[in-house]
Amino acid sequence: MKTSIVWFRKSLRLHDNPALMAACENEQVDSIIPLYIIDPDIFGGKFENWSPNRLRFLIESLSDLDKQLSTRYGSQLVLIEGKAEDVFENLEGLLGESFNSLYCEYSSDPWERKKFSVIQKTLSEKNQAIQLQSIDSFHTILDVEKVISSPHFRNPKSMKDIDRVFASHFDKNEHGFYKIDDPIPEPENSKPFPQISGIHPLSIEDLTTQISREVKTDIMSVKSYFPGGETEALSRLKKKVSGQIEYVNTFKKPKTMSTNTTGEPMEPSTTGLSPYLSVGCLSVRKLWKECEKCQLQGPHSQPPESLHGQLMFREMFYLLSRTVDHWDHDQSNEMCKEIEWGEYDQEKMEAWEKGQTGFPLIDAMMRQLEATGWMHHLARHAVSCFLTRGQLWQNWKYGRDVFDRKLLDSDWALNNGNWLWLSGVAPFSMPYFRLYNPCPDAKSSLNVEAQTAEFIKFWVPELKDFPPRYIYEPHLASESIQSGSNCIIGKDYPSPIVDRKESAKENLAKFKNSLSRLKSA
């Protein structure tokens, strides 16, 4: 009996899963082991690299996948803890000659490519008959390796650039849309789970208990408006995109509300699908095609503001993260100006991360991140500008690390790309002197709701009785207003940790001086 392993990495789904389909269609395969590896190189030895929110989302996604495998195919998801290279070496020893193939999706992350190379070398040396296949265009629309090896490839730095990349790899149909492959359906049938001894997988329950013990938090008690799993991903896709013609066709991301849907402070004004793309509960091709179906129905917004435009930016950052050396560093990185940021300031960093800066918009957004693992893209603009070139003059990598640990949609390529962009150091950044006001009004490009200040009052309940006109700068309210609002600034809620105007002026001068030194060096 010949056994294939389908390694679920960032593809926690049955739909549009070429690895699973390839194993099911392989006539030389009699049984399939669906595998997920809890690798300490990814999560940390005590799961310290991921926040409780991220871990809960993962557990729910794994649980949903396991349930679907069981219900549809009578199979199960095998969870094994350990370094991936060690896990496969052990599995090869247990399966022996019956192990004939391994299928997984390609990952552009440098450590993931290195891991697969080690696994490939180890397994090939032990058994040259094993078929090893890392499938491209799986987590992305573009085939990353094919694109970057094409003779005319240049690192894209704008929407025009990434559009040219698309145009060089995809034809257009009669409607002017790129001919992106349709997502493949889930397999009608799968191969049975093999009867083998020596494999001792973790159950979902045991893994949940272990993680909760290590992080000292009952991760399943963490509540969020983003339940994990393919089932929830497809449900949200239907609710927010599929058939929502007016919403999709009028969608302009810069026009969406950073303070969430009016009247629903827990529901984002965007699709909220990024967490599901991140762990692969939702196929990016499926999302692209559902948007296209709506856009075929009439006039629609265009890239970069449209949903397709946002997905194209996603592709751009994957390409850059693959080709740019030191993508995650602020030195020896061709996409990063080496600005002389201030020394790490623990007091400032803790106030920013915990939502205690005395700037209600920044604090509400950071508390939202802590509680839910998510924040709107304009909120990310605001808090990253505030931390770096705006008010606190801290290195963008410090904020990047916080986002990496906490965001449900955290992704190495995208997180680094976004922080390079928003801190003003990248070729694709907005001009560094264009700062977001952390105390905005209703006319701000941050698109805040100022009429009721519902979002701020929800996340910063200290200010729930404050008049909306003072909600973004409560320290300017008179003592009588503060007293009548049951919140004394400096006592019940922090005073601003910096003078926003003075710090902005000083930081812009520092940025300009750093640029001057770079030019003269």
Short mmCIF file of C-alpha atoms in Angstrom, two decimals:
data_model
loop_
_atom_site.label_atom_id
_atom_site.label_comp_id
_atom_site.label_asym_id
_atom_site.label_seq_id
_atom_site.Cartn_x
_atom_site.Cartn_y
_atom_site.Cartn_z
CA MET A 1 0.00 0.00 0.00
CA LYS A 2 1.42 3.36 -1.10
CA THR A 3 0.91 6.41 1.10
CA SER A 4 0.98 10.10 0.25
CA ILE A 5 1.34 12.95 2.73
CA VAL A 6 -0.50 16.19 2.06
CA TRP A 7 1.25 18.85 4.13
CA PHE A 8 -1.09 21.71 5.00
CA ARG A 9 1.09 24.78 5.53
CA LYS A 10 -0.86 27.94 4.61
CA SER A 11 -3.73 26.06 3.00
CA LEU A 12 -6.15 25.11 5.76
CA ARG A 13 -8.99 24.36 3.34
CA LEU A 14 -10.45 21.77 0.99
CA HIS A 15 -11.50 24.12 -1.85
CA ASP A 16 -8.86 25.17 -4.38
CA ASN A 17 -6.28 22.88 -2.81
CA PRO A 18 -4.05 21.56 -5.63
CA ALA A 19 -1.92 19.55 -3.19
CA LEU A 20 -4.89 17.59 -1.88
CA MET A 21 -6.29 17.15 -5.39
CA ALA A 22 -2.94 15.89 -6.73
CA ALA A 23 -2.74 13.24 -4.01
CA CYS A 24 -6.35 12.18 -4.60
CA GLU A 25 -5.78 11.87 -8.36
CA ASN A 26 -2.47 10.00 -8.08
CA GLU A 27 -3.27 6.43 -9.16
CA GLN A 28 -0.16 5.20 -7.39
CA VAL A 29 -1.51 6.37 -4.02
CA ASP A 30 -3.68 4.09 -1.88
CA SER A 31 -3.92 6.20 1.26
CA ILE A 32 -3.41 9.83 2.31
CA ILE A 33 -2.13 11.38 5.52
CA PRO A 34 -3.34 15.00 5.88
CA LEU A 35 -0.62 16.62 8.02
CA TYR A 36 -0.18 19.85 9.94
CA ILE A 37 3.08 20.48 11.79
CA ILE A 38 3.31 22.56 14.96
CA ASP A 39 6.84 23.79 14.31
CA PRO A 40 8.62 25.62 17.17
CA ASP A 41 10.61 27.56 14.58
CA ILE A 42 7.31 29.19 13.64
CA PHE A 43 5.39 29.39 16.91
CA GLY A 44 8.24 29.51 19.41
CA GLY A 45 9.11 26.79 21.89
CA LYS A 46 6.34 27.94 24.23
CA PHE A 47 4.08 29.48 21.55
CA GLU A 48 5.38 32.92 22.52
CA ASN A 49 5.61 34.11 18.90
CA TRP A 50 1.83 34.20 18.49
CA SER A 51 -0.77 36.03 20.57
CA PRO A 52 -3.68 34.13 22.18
CA ASN A 53 -5.93 35.55 19.46
CA ARG A 54 -3.78 34.16 16.65
CA LEU A 55 -3.51 30.82 18.40
CA ARG A 56 -7.29 30.62 18.94
CA PHE A 57 -7.90 31.44 15.28
CA LEU A 58 -5.45 28.71 14.25
CA ILE A 59 -7.03 26.12 16.55
CA GLU A 60 -10.49 26.90 15.18
CA SER A 61 -9.16 26.64 11.62
CA LEU A 62 -7.48 23.29 12.31
CA SER A 63 -10.59 22.01 14.06
CA ASP A 64 -12.78 22.98 11.13
CA LEU A 65 -10.43 21.30 8.66
CA ASP A 66 -10.30 18.13 10.75
CA LYS A 67 -14.10 18.06 10.95
CA GLN A 68 -14.46 18.47 7.19
CA LEU A 69 -11.91 15.76 6.46
CA SER A 70 -13.80 13.43 8.77
CA THR A 71 -17.28 14.30 7.50
CA ARG A 72 -16.50 14.28 3.80
CA TYR A 73 -13.81 11.63 3.50
CA GLY A 74 -13.75 9.64 6.73
CA SER A 75 -10.20 10.89 7.26
CA GLN A 76 -8.52 13.04 9.90
CA LEU A 77 -5.98 15.81 10.27
CA VAL A 78 -2.75 14.59 11.82
CA LEU A 79 -1.15 17.14 14.16
CA ILE A 80 2.50 16.55 14.99
CA GLU A 81 4.68 18.84 17.06
CA GLY A 82 8.32 19.30 16.10
CA LYS A 83 10.59 20.85 13.51
CA ALA A 84 9.26 20.02 10.06
CA GLU A 85 12.53 18.50 8.87
CA ASP A 86 12.62 16.17 11.89
CA VAL A 87 8.96 15.24 11.53
CA PHE A 88 9.40 14.11 7.93
CA GLU A 89 12.56 12.18 8.70
CA ASN A 90 10.67 10.30 11.44
CA LEU A 91 7.67 9.69 9.19
CA GLU A 92 9.89 8.31 6.46
CA GLY A 93 11.36 5.88 8.97
CA LEU A 94 7.90 4.74 10.07
CA LEU A 95 6.35 4.49 6.61
CA GLY A 96 9.36 3.09 4.82
CA GLU A 97 8.85 2.14 1.18
CA SER A 98 5.10 2.74 1.42
CA PHE A 99 5.80 6.49 1.55
CA ASN A 100 5.72 7.41 -2.13
CA SER A 101 4.80 11.12 -2.33
CA LEU A 102 4.61 14.44 -0.51
CA TYR A 103 2.47 17.32 -1.73
CA CYS A 104 2.35 20.85 -0.28
CA GLU A 105 2.06 24.46 -1.38
CA TYR A 106 5.05 26.60 -2.22
CA SER A 107 5.97 29.24 0.34
CA SER A 108 8.13 32.24 -0.55
CA ASP A 109 9.20 32.89 3.06
CA PRO A 110 12.99 32.35 3.23
CA TRP A 111 12.96 29.95 6.19
CA GLU A 112 10.11 27.95 4.62
CA ARG A 113 12.06 27.59 1.37
CA LYS A 114 15.10 26.50 3.35
CA LYS A 115 13.06 23.96 5.30
CA PHE A 116 11.58 22.44 2.18
CA SER A 117 15.04 22.23 0.60
CA VAL A 118 16.35 20.34 3.66
CA ILE A 119 13.31 18.03 3.67
CA GLN A 120 13.69 17.40 -0.04
CA LYS A 121 17.38 16.53 0.35
CA THR A 122 16.82 14.28 3.37
CA LEU A 123 13.93 12.31 1.88
CA SER A 124 15.59 11.96 -1.53
CA GLU A 125 18.72 10.54 0.08
CA LYS A 126 16.66 7.98 1.98
CA ASN A 127 14.31 7.02 -0.83
CA GLN A 128 14.79 8.34 -4.37
CA ALA A 129 11.39 6.96 -5.34
CA ILE A 130 9.54 9.51 -3.19
CA GLN A 131 7.81 12.13 -5.29
CA LEU A 132 8.14 15.59 -3.73
CA GLN A 133 6.05 18.41 -5.09
CA SER A 134 5.82 22.00 -3.84
CA ILE A 135 2.99 23.53 -5.88
CA ASP A 136 3.22 27.13 -7.10
CA SER A 137 0.39 29.68 -7.54
CA PHE A 138 -1.27 28.29 -4.44
CA HIS A 139 -1.09 30.98 -1.75
CA THR A 140 -0.70 33.65 -4.42
CA ILE A 141 -2.20 34.32 -7.85
CA LEU A 142 1.19 34.67 -9.53
CA ASP A 143 3.76 31.89 -9.76
CA VAL A 144 6.39 33.73 -7.71
CA GLU A 145 9.44 31.79 -8.90
CA LYS A 146 8.37 31.93 -12.54
CA VAL A 147 7.76 35.67 -12.36
CA ILE A 148 11.05 36.64 -10.72
CA SER A 149 13.05 34.44 -13.11
CA SER A 150 11.49 35.97 -16.23
CA PRO A 151 14.06 37.97 -18.24
CA HIS A 152 12.32 41.34 -18.03
CA PHE A 153 11.33 41.22 -14.37
CA ARG A 154 12.00 44.33 -12.31
CA ASN A 155 10.99 44.79 -8.70
CA PRO A 156 7.54 46.43 -8.73
CA LYS A 157 7.19 49.60 -6.68
CA SER A 158 3.74 50.83 -7.68
CA MET A 159 0.35 49.73 -8.96
CA LYS A 160 1.51 50.46 -12.52
CA ASP A 161 4.50 48.19 -11.99
CA ILE A 162 2.51 45.26 -10.60
CA ASP A 163 -0.09 45.73 -13.35
CA ARG A 164 2.70 45.35 -15.91
CA VAL A 165 3.77 42.14 -14.16
CA PHE A 166 0.22 40.81 -14.41
CA ALA A 167 0.02 41.86 -18.06
CA SER A 168 3.21 39.98 -18.88
CA HIS A 169 1.91 36.74 -17.37
CA PHE A 170 -1.83 36.81 -18.02
CA ASP A 171 -3.85 37.58 -21.13
CA LYS A 172 -7.10 39.52 -20.83
CA ASN A 173 -10.55 38.26 -21.77
CA GLU A 174 -13.17 40.09 -23.84
CA HIS A 175 -14.30 41.99 -20.71
CA GLY A 176 -10.83 43.34 -19.99
CA PHE A 177 -10.20 41.08 -16.98
CA TYR A 178 -6.99 39.13 -16.53
CA LYS A 179 -7.49 35.44 -17.29
CA ILE A 180 -6.86 34.10 -13.80
CA ASP A 181 -7.41 30.36 -13.44
CA ASP A 182 -10.64 29.33 -11.77
CA PRO A 183 -10.24 27.81 -8.31
CA ILE A 184 -10.44 24.04 -8.41
CA PRO A 185 -13.29 22.33 -6.53
CA GLU A 186 -12.71 20.21 -3.47
CA PRO A 187 -12.10 16.53 -4.30
CA GLU A 188 -15.26 14.45 -4.59
CA ASN A 189 -13.49 11.54 -2.96
CA SER A 190 -10.26 11.07 -1.06
CA LYS A 191 -8.08 8.08 -0.27
CA PRO A 192 -8.51 6.38 3.12
CA PHE A 193 -6.38 7.19 6.12
CA PRO A 194 -3.68 4.48 6.48
CA GLN A 195 -3.53 2.02 9.35
CA ILE A 196 0.00 2.54 10.67
CA SER A 197 1.65 2.24 14.03
CA GLY A 198 4.23 4.50 15.62
CA ILE A 199 2.58 7.82 14.72
CA HIS A 200 1.24 9.54 17.81
CA PRO A 201 -0.51 12.72 16.72
CA LEU A 202 -1.89 15.34 19.04
CA SER A 203 -5.63 15.78 19.23
CA ILE A 204 -7.10 19.25 18.78
CA GLU A 205 -8.13 19.14 22.44
CA ASP A 206 -4.65 18.18 23.65
CA LEU A 207 -3.03 20.88 21.53
CA THR A 208 -5.48 23.47 22.84
CA THR A 209 -4.75 22.45 26.43
CA GLN A 210 -1.01 22.52 25.83
CA ILE A 211 -1.07 25.97 24.23
CA SER A 212 -3.32 27.38 26.97
CA ARG A 213 -0.95 26.05 29.61
CA GLU A 214 2.14 27.49 27.92
CA VAL A 215 0.70 30.97 27.27
CA LYS A 216 -1.14 30.99 30.61
CA THR A 217 -4.42 31.88 28.92
CA ASP A 218 -7.47 29.83 28.06
CA ILE A 219 -7.18 30.64 24.36
CA MET A 220 -10.67 29.37 23.56
CA SER A 221 -12.14 31.91 25.97
CA VAL A 222 -10.67 34.72 23.86
CA LYS A 223 -13.59 36.23 21.96
CA SER A 224 -13.33 37.77 18.52
CA TYR A 225 -15.61 38.58 15.63
CA PHE A 226 -13.40 36.39 13.43
CA PRO A 227 -13.97 32.68 14.14
CA GLY A 228 -11.34 30.60 12.36
CA GLY A 229 -11.92 28.00 9.68
CA GLU A 230 -12.83 27.42 6.04
CA THR A 231 -16.53 27.17 6.87
CA GLU A 232 -16.53 30.64 8.40
CA ALA A 233 -14.33 31.99 5.58
CA LEU A 234 -16.78 30.88 2.89
CA SER A 235 -19.68 32.20 4.93
CA ARG A 236 -18.04 35.63 5.26
CA LEU A 237 -17.14 35.59 1.57
CA LYS A 238 -20.81 35.06 0.73
CA LYS A 239 -21.96 37.71 3.20
CA LYS A 240 -19.48 40.42 2.23
CA VAL A 241 -18.60 39.74 -1.44
CA SER A 242 -20.49 37.07 -3.39
CA GLY A 243 -23.56 38.67 -4.92
CA GLN A 244 -22.92 41.95 -3.10
CA ILE A 245 -22.70 43.75 -6.42
CA GLU A 246 -23.07 47.34 -5.24
CA TYR A 247 -20.64 46.88 -2.34
CA VAL A 248 -17.94 45.28 -4.52
CA ASN A 249 -18.36 47.60 -7.50
CA THR A 250 -18.33 50.80 -5.45
CA PHE A 251 -15.59 49.58 -3.08
CA LYS A 252 -12.76 52.06 -2.65
CA LYS A 253 -10.55 51.05 0.21
CA PRO A 254 -9.38 54.58 1.12
CA LYS A 255 -13.05 55.53 1.55
CA THR A 256 -13.90 52.80 4.05
CA MET A 257 -14.28 53.73 7.72
CA SER A 258 -11.31 53.17 10.02
CA THR A 259 -13.71 53.21 12.98
CA ASN A 260 -15.69 50.24 11.64
CA THR A 261 -19.25 50.03 10.34
CA THR A 262 -21.52 52.77 11.66
CA GLY A 263 -23.73 51.31 14.37
CA GLU A 264 -21.60 48.15 14.58
CA PRO A 265 -18.31 48.88 16.35
CA MET A 266 -17.31 45.20 16.10
CA GLU A 267 -17.87 44.84 12.33
CA PRO A 268 -15.25 46.15 9.86
CA SER A 269 -16.31 48.27 6.91
CA THR A 270 -13.97 46.24 4.70
CA THR A 271 -14.50 42.54 3.89
CA GLY A 272 -12.64 41.23 6.94
CA LEU A 273 -11.32 38.34 4.81
CA SER A 274 -7.59 38.97 5.30
CA PRO A 275 -7.24 36.61 8.31
CA TYR A 276 -8.69 33.77 6.23
CA LEU A 277 -6.33 34.46 3.35
CA SER A 278 -3.39 34.52 5.76
CA VAL A 279 -3.77 30.94 7.01
CA GLY A 280 -5.31 29.71 3.78
CA CYS A 281 -8.88 29.11 4.92
CA LEU A 282 -9.85 31.07 1.81
CA SER A 283 -8.25 30.83 -1.62
CA VAL A 284 -7.08 34.15 -3.06
CA ARG A 285 -8.20 32.93 -6.49
CA LYS A 286 -11.70 32.28 -5.20
CA LEU A 287 -11.89 35.80 -3.77
CA TRP A 288 -10.58 37.27 -7.04
CA LYS A 289 -13.19 35.39 -9.07
CA GLU A 290 -16.08 36.30 -6.77
CA CYS A 291 -15.14 39.98 -7.14
CA GLU A 292 -14.94 39.54 -10.91
CA LYS A 293 -18.46 38.09 -11.04
CA CYS A 294 -19.77 41.25 -9.40
CA GLN A 295 -17.71 43.55 -11.61
CA LEU A 296 -19.13 41.90 -14.74
CA GLN A 297 -22.53 43.25 -13.73
CA GLY A 298 -21.72 46.90 -14.33
CA PRO A 299 -19.37 49.86 -13.74
CA HIS A 300 -16.92 49.31 -10.90
CA SER A 301 -13.98 50.86 -9.11
CA GLN A 302 -10.49 50.25 -10.46
CA PRO A 303 -7.10 49.35 -8.98
CA PRO A 304 -5.49 50.41 -6.75
CA GLU A 305 -8.61 51.26 -4.74
CA SER A 306 -10.74 48.28 -5.81
CA LEU A 307 -10.69 44.84 -4.20
CA HIS A 308 -8.71 43.53 -7.17
CA GLY A 309 -6.25 46.36 -6.63
CA GLN A 310 -5.76 45.35 -3.00
CA LEU A 311 -5.05 41.76 -4.05
CA MET A 312 -2.54 43.01 -6.62
CA PHE A 313 -0.69 44.94 -3.91
CA ARG A 314 -0.63 41.68 -1.95
CA GLU A 315 1.09 40.00 -4.91
CA MET A 316 3.57 42.87 -5.16
CA PHE A 317 4.74 42.41 -1.58
CA TYR A 318 5.17 38.66 -2.08
CA LEU A 319 7.39 39.29 -5.08
CA LEU A 320 9.44 41.91 -3.25
CA SER A 321 9.83 39.75 -0.16
CA ARG A 322 11.26 37.01 -2.39
CA THR A 323 13.73 39.18 -4.31
CA VAL A 324 14.81 41.88 -1.85
CA ASP A 325 17.60 40.83 0.48
CA HIS A 326 17.03 41.69 4.15
CA TRP A 327 13.36 42.48 3.47
CA ASP A 328 12.70 42.46 7.20
CA HIS A 329 15.64 44.70 8.18
CA ASP A 330 16.24 48.43 8.18
CA GLN A 331 19.80 48.08 6.91
CA SER A 332 21.20 46.53 3.70
CA ASN A 333 17.63 46.57 2.37
CA GLU A 334 17.28 48.30 -1.00
CA MET A 335 13.64 49.05 -0.19
CA CYS A 336 14.46 50.87 3.05
CA LYS A 337 16.09 54.23 3.63
CA GLU A 338 18.38 53.92 6.66
CA ILE A 339 16.78 56.55 8.84
CA GLU A 340 18.44 57.21 12.21
CA TRP A 341 15.52 56.32 14.46
CA GLY A 342 15.60 56.93 18.19
CA GLU A 343 16.75 54.34 20.70
CA TYR A 344 14.16 51.83 21.88
CA ASP A 345 12.00 53.63 24.44
CA GLN A 346 10.25 51.11 26.63
CA GLU A 347 7.87 53.64 28.17
CA LYS A 348 6.71 54.89 24.77
CA MET A 349 6.46 51.39 23.31
CA GLU A 350 4.41 50.06 26.22
CA ALA A 351 2.05 53.04 26.14
CA TRP A 352 1.56 52.58 22.39
CA GLU A 353 1.07 48.80 22.55
CA LYS A 354 -1.31 48.91 25.54
CA GLY A 355 -3.38 51.82 24.26
CA GLN A 356 -2.34 54.25 26.97
CA THR A 357 -0.87 57.11 24.93
CA GLY A 358 -3.51 59.70 25.84
CA PHE A 359 -4.57 59.91 22.19
CA PRO A 360 -7.99 58.20 22.10
CA LEU A 361 -7.95 57.22 18.42
CA ILE A 362 -4.53 55.55 18.73
CA ASP A 363 -5.50 53.91 22.02
CA ALA A 364 -8.85 52.62 20.71
CA MET A 365 -7.19 51.07 17.70
CA MET A 366 -4.42 49.42 19.71
CA ARG A 367 -6.94 48.08 22.23
CA GLN A 368 -8.99 46.73 19.35
CA LEU A 369 -5.88 44.92 18.10
CA GLU A 370 -5.20 43.44 21.53
CA ALA A 371 -8.80 42.29 22.00
CA THR A 372 -9.57 40.99 18.52
CA GLY A 373 -6.35 40.53 16.55
CA TRP A 374 -7.52 42.92 13.84
CA MET A 375 -7.66 46.58 12.87
CA HIS A 376 -8.68 48.49 9.75
CA HIS A 377 -5.98 49.41 7.23
CA LEU A 378 -6.40 53.14 7.92
CA ALA A 379 -6.05 52.39 11.61
CA ARG A 380 -2.77 50.68 10.79
CA HIS A 381 -1.77 53.83 8.91
CA ALA A 382 -2.57 55.98 11.94
CA VAL A 383 -0.83 53.92 14.61
CA SER A 384 2.28 53.20 12.51
CA CYS A 385 2.71 56.85 11.55
CA PHE A 386 2.24 57.83 15.21
CA LEU A 387 4.88 55.34 16.35
CA THR A 388 7.49 56.22 13.74
CA ARG A 389 7.82 59.50 11.80
CA GLY A 390 4.82 61.17 13.44
CA GLN A 391 5.08 61.40 17.22
CA LEU A 392 7.23 58.73 18.91
CA TRP A 393 10.26 58.38 16.56
CA GLN A 394 10.62 54.65 17.13
CA ASN A 395 12.05 52.20 14.60
CA TRP A 396 9.34 50.64 12.39
CA LYS A 397 10.66 47.15 13.25
CA TYR A 398 9.41 47.52 16.84
CA GLY A 399 5.86 48.07 15.64
CA ARG A 400 6.27 45.35 13.02
CA ASP A 401 7.08 42.84 15.75
CA VAL A 402 3.97 43.76 17.73
CA PHE A 403 1.78 43.38 14.64
CA ASP A 404 3.46 40.11 13.74
CA ARG A 405 2.57 38.63 17.11
CA LYS A 406 -0.97 39.97 17.35
CA LEU A 407 -2.56 40.32 13.92
CA LEU A 408 -4.77 37.45 12.77
CA ASP A 409 -3.76 38.28 9.21
CA SER A 410 -0.07 38.51 10.09
CA ASP A 411 2.12 37.53 7.16
CA TRP A 412 5.87 37.99 6.92
CA ALA A 413 5.89 39.38 3.39
CA LEU A 414 2.91 41.69 3.88
CA ASN A 415 3.63 42.89 7.40
CA ASN A 416 7.15 44.00 6.54
CA GLY A 417 5.98 45.58 3.29
CA ASN A 418 3.27 47.56 5.04
CA TRP A 419 5.58 48.85 7.77
CA LEU A 420 8.22 49.87 5.21
CA TRP A 421 5.49 51.72 3.34
CA LEU A 422 3.82 53.41 6.29
CA SER A 423 6.98 54.52 8.07
CA GLY A 424 7.97 56.49 4.97
CA VAL A 425 11.22 54.65 4.25
CA ALA A 426 10.35 52.71 1.07
CA PRO A 427 10.36 53.78 -2.60
CA PHE A 428 6.62 53.02 -2.64
CA SER A 429 5.93 55.06 0.52
CA MET A 430 3.86 58.21 0.62
CA PRO A 431 6.00 61.38 1.12
CA TYR A 432 7.46 61.21 4.61
CA PHE A 433 6.16 64.68 5.49
CA ARG A 434 2.53 63.65 5.00
CA LEU A 435 1.55 62.80 8.54
CA TYR A 436 -1.72 61.51 9.90
CA ASN A 437 -3.23 63.64 12.63
CA PRO A 438 -3.77 61.39 15.69
CA CYS A 439 -6.54 63.79 16.75
CA PRO A 440 -8.61 63.88 13.56
CA ASP A 441 -12.01 65.29 12.76
CA ALA A 442 -14.73 63.96 10.48
CA LYS A 443 -12.97 65.43 7.43
CA SER A 444 -9.75 63.48 8.04
CA SER A 445 -8.50 60.99 5.43
CA LEU A 446 -8.53 58.48 8.28
CA ASN A 447 -12.33 58.41 7.85
CA VAL A 448 -13.31 58.50 11.50
CA GLU A 449 -16.87 58.67 12.79
CA ALA A 450 -17.14 61.82 14.90
CA GLN A 451 -20.87 62.32 15.27
CA THR A 452 -21.36 59.87 18.13
CA ALA A 453 -17.75 58.69 18.66
CA GLU A 454 -19.22 55.23 19.15
CA PHE A 455 -15.99 53.42 18.20
CA ILE A 456 -13.84 55.39 20.64
CA LYS A 457 -16.34 54.98 23.47
CA PHE A 458 -16.55 51.24 22.85
CA TRP A 459 -12.80 50.64 23.04
CA VAL A 460 -11.92 53.41 25.51
CA PRO A 461 -14.79 53.16 27.99
CA GLU A 462 -13.11 55.70 30.27
CA LEU A 463 -14.42 58.29 27.79
CA LYS A 464 -17.92 56.86 27.35
CA ASP A 465 -19.58 59.94 28.87
CA PHE A 466 -17.43 62.50 27.06
CA PRO A 467 -19.09 64.86 24.56
CA PRO A 468 -18.14 63.72 21.02
CA ARG A 469 -16.70 67.16 20.19
CA TYR A 470 -13.88 66.53 22.69
CA ILE A 471 -13.48 62.79 22.17
CA TYR A 472 -10.29 62.92 20.09
CA GLU A 473 -8.57 65.51 22.32
CA PRO A 474 -10.14 65.08 25.76
CA HIS A 475 -7.27 66.89 27.46
CA LEU A 476 -8.54 70.12 25.89
CA ALA A 477 -11.89 69.84 27.65
CA SER A 478 -12.43 72.08 30.65
CA GLU A 479 -12.23 70.71 34.17
CA SER A 480 -15.99 70.98 34.50
CA ILE A 481 -16.57 68.96 31.33
CA GLN A 482 -14.07 66.33 32.47
CA SER A 483 -15.71 66.15 35.88
CA GLY A 484 -19.19 65.96 34.35
CA SER A 485 -17.97 63.19 32.04
CA ASN A 486 -16.65 61.14 34.99
CA CYS A 487 -13.14 61.12 33.54
CA ILE A 488 -10.33 63.37 34.74
CA ILE A 489 -7.52 63.42 32.19
CA GLY A 490 -4.24 62.48 33.82
CA LYS A 491 -6.08 60.46 36.46
CA ASP A 492 -8.80 58.31 34.90
CA TYR A 493 -7.30 58.42 31.40
CA PRO A 494 -3.70 59.33 30.49
CA SER A 495 -2.59 62.77 29.46
CA PRO A 496 -0.95 62.80 25.99
CA ILE A 497 2.54 61.30 26.26
CA VAL A 498 3.89 63.88 23.80
CA ASP A 499 2.90 67.23 22.38
CA ARG A 500 1.66 66.01 19.01
CA LYS A 501 2.47 69.19 17.07
CA GLU A 502 5.90 69.79 18.58
CA SER A 503 6.96 66.14 18.26
CA ALA A 504 5.78 66.03 14.63
CA LYS A 505 7.81 69.15 13.83
CA GLU A 506 10.92 67.72 15.48
CA ASN A 507 10.54 64.32 13.83
CA LEU A 508 10.10 65.71 10.34
CA ALA A 509 13.32 67.66 10.84
CA LYS A 510 15.10 64.49 11.98
CA PHE A 511 13.79 62.57 8.97
CA LYS A 512 14.91 65.31 6.59
CA ASN A 513 18.37 65.42 8.18
CA SER A 514 18.70 61.63 7.88
CA LEU A 515 17.84 61.84 4.19
CA SER A 516 20.41 64.59 3.69
CA ARG A 517 23.13 62.49 5.32
CA LEU A 518 22.20 59.52 3.15
CA LYS A 519 22.47 61.61 0.00
CA SER A 520 25.86 63.02 0.97
CA ALA A 521 27.29 59.68 2.11
#
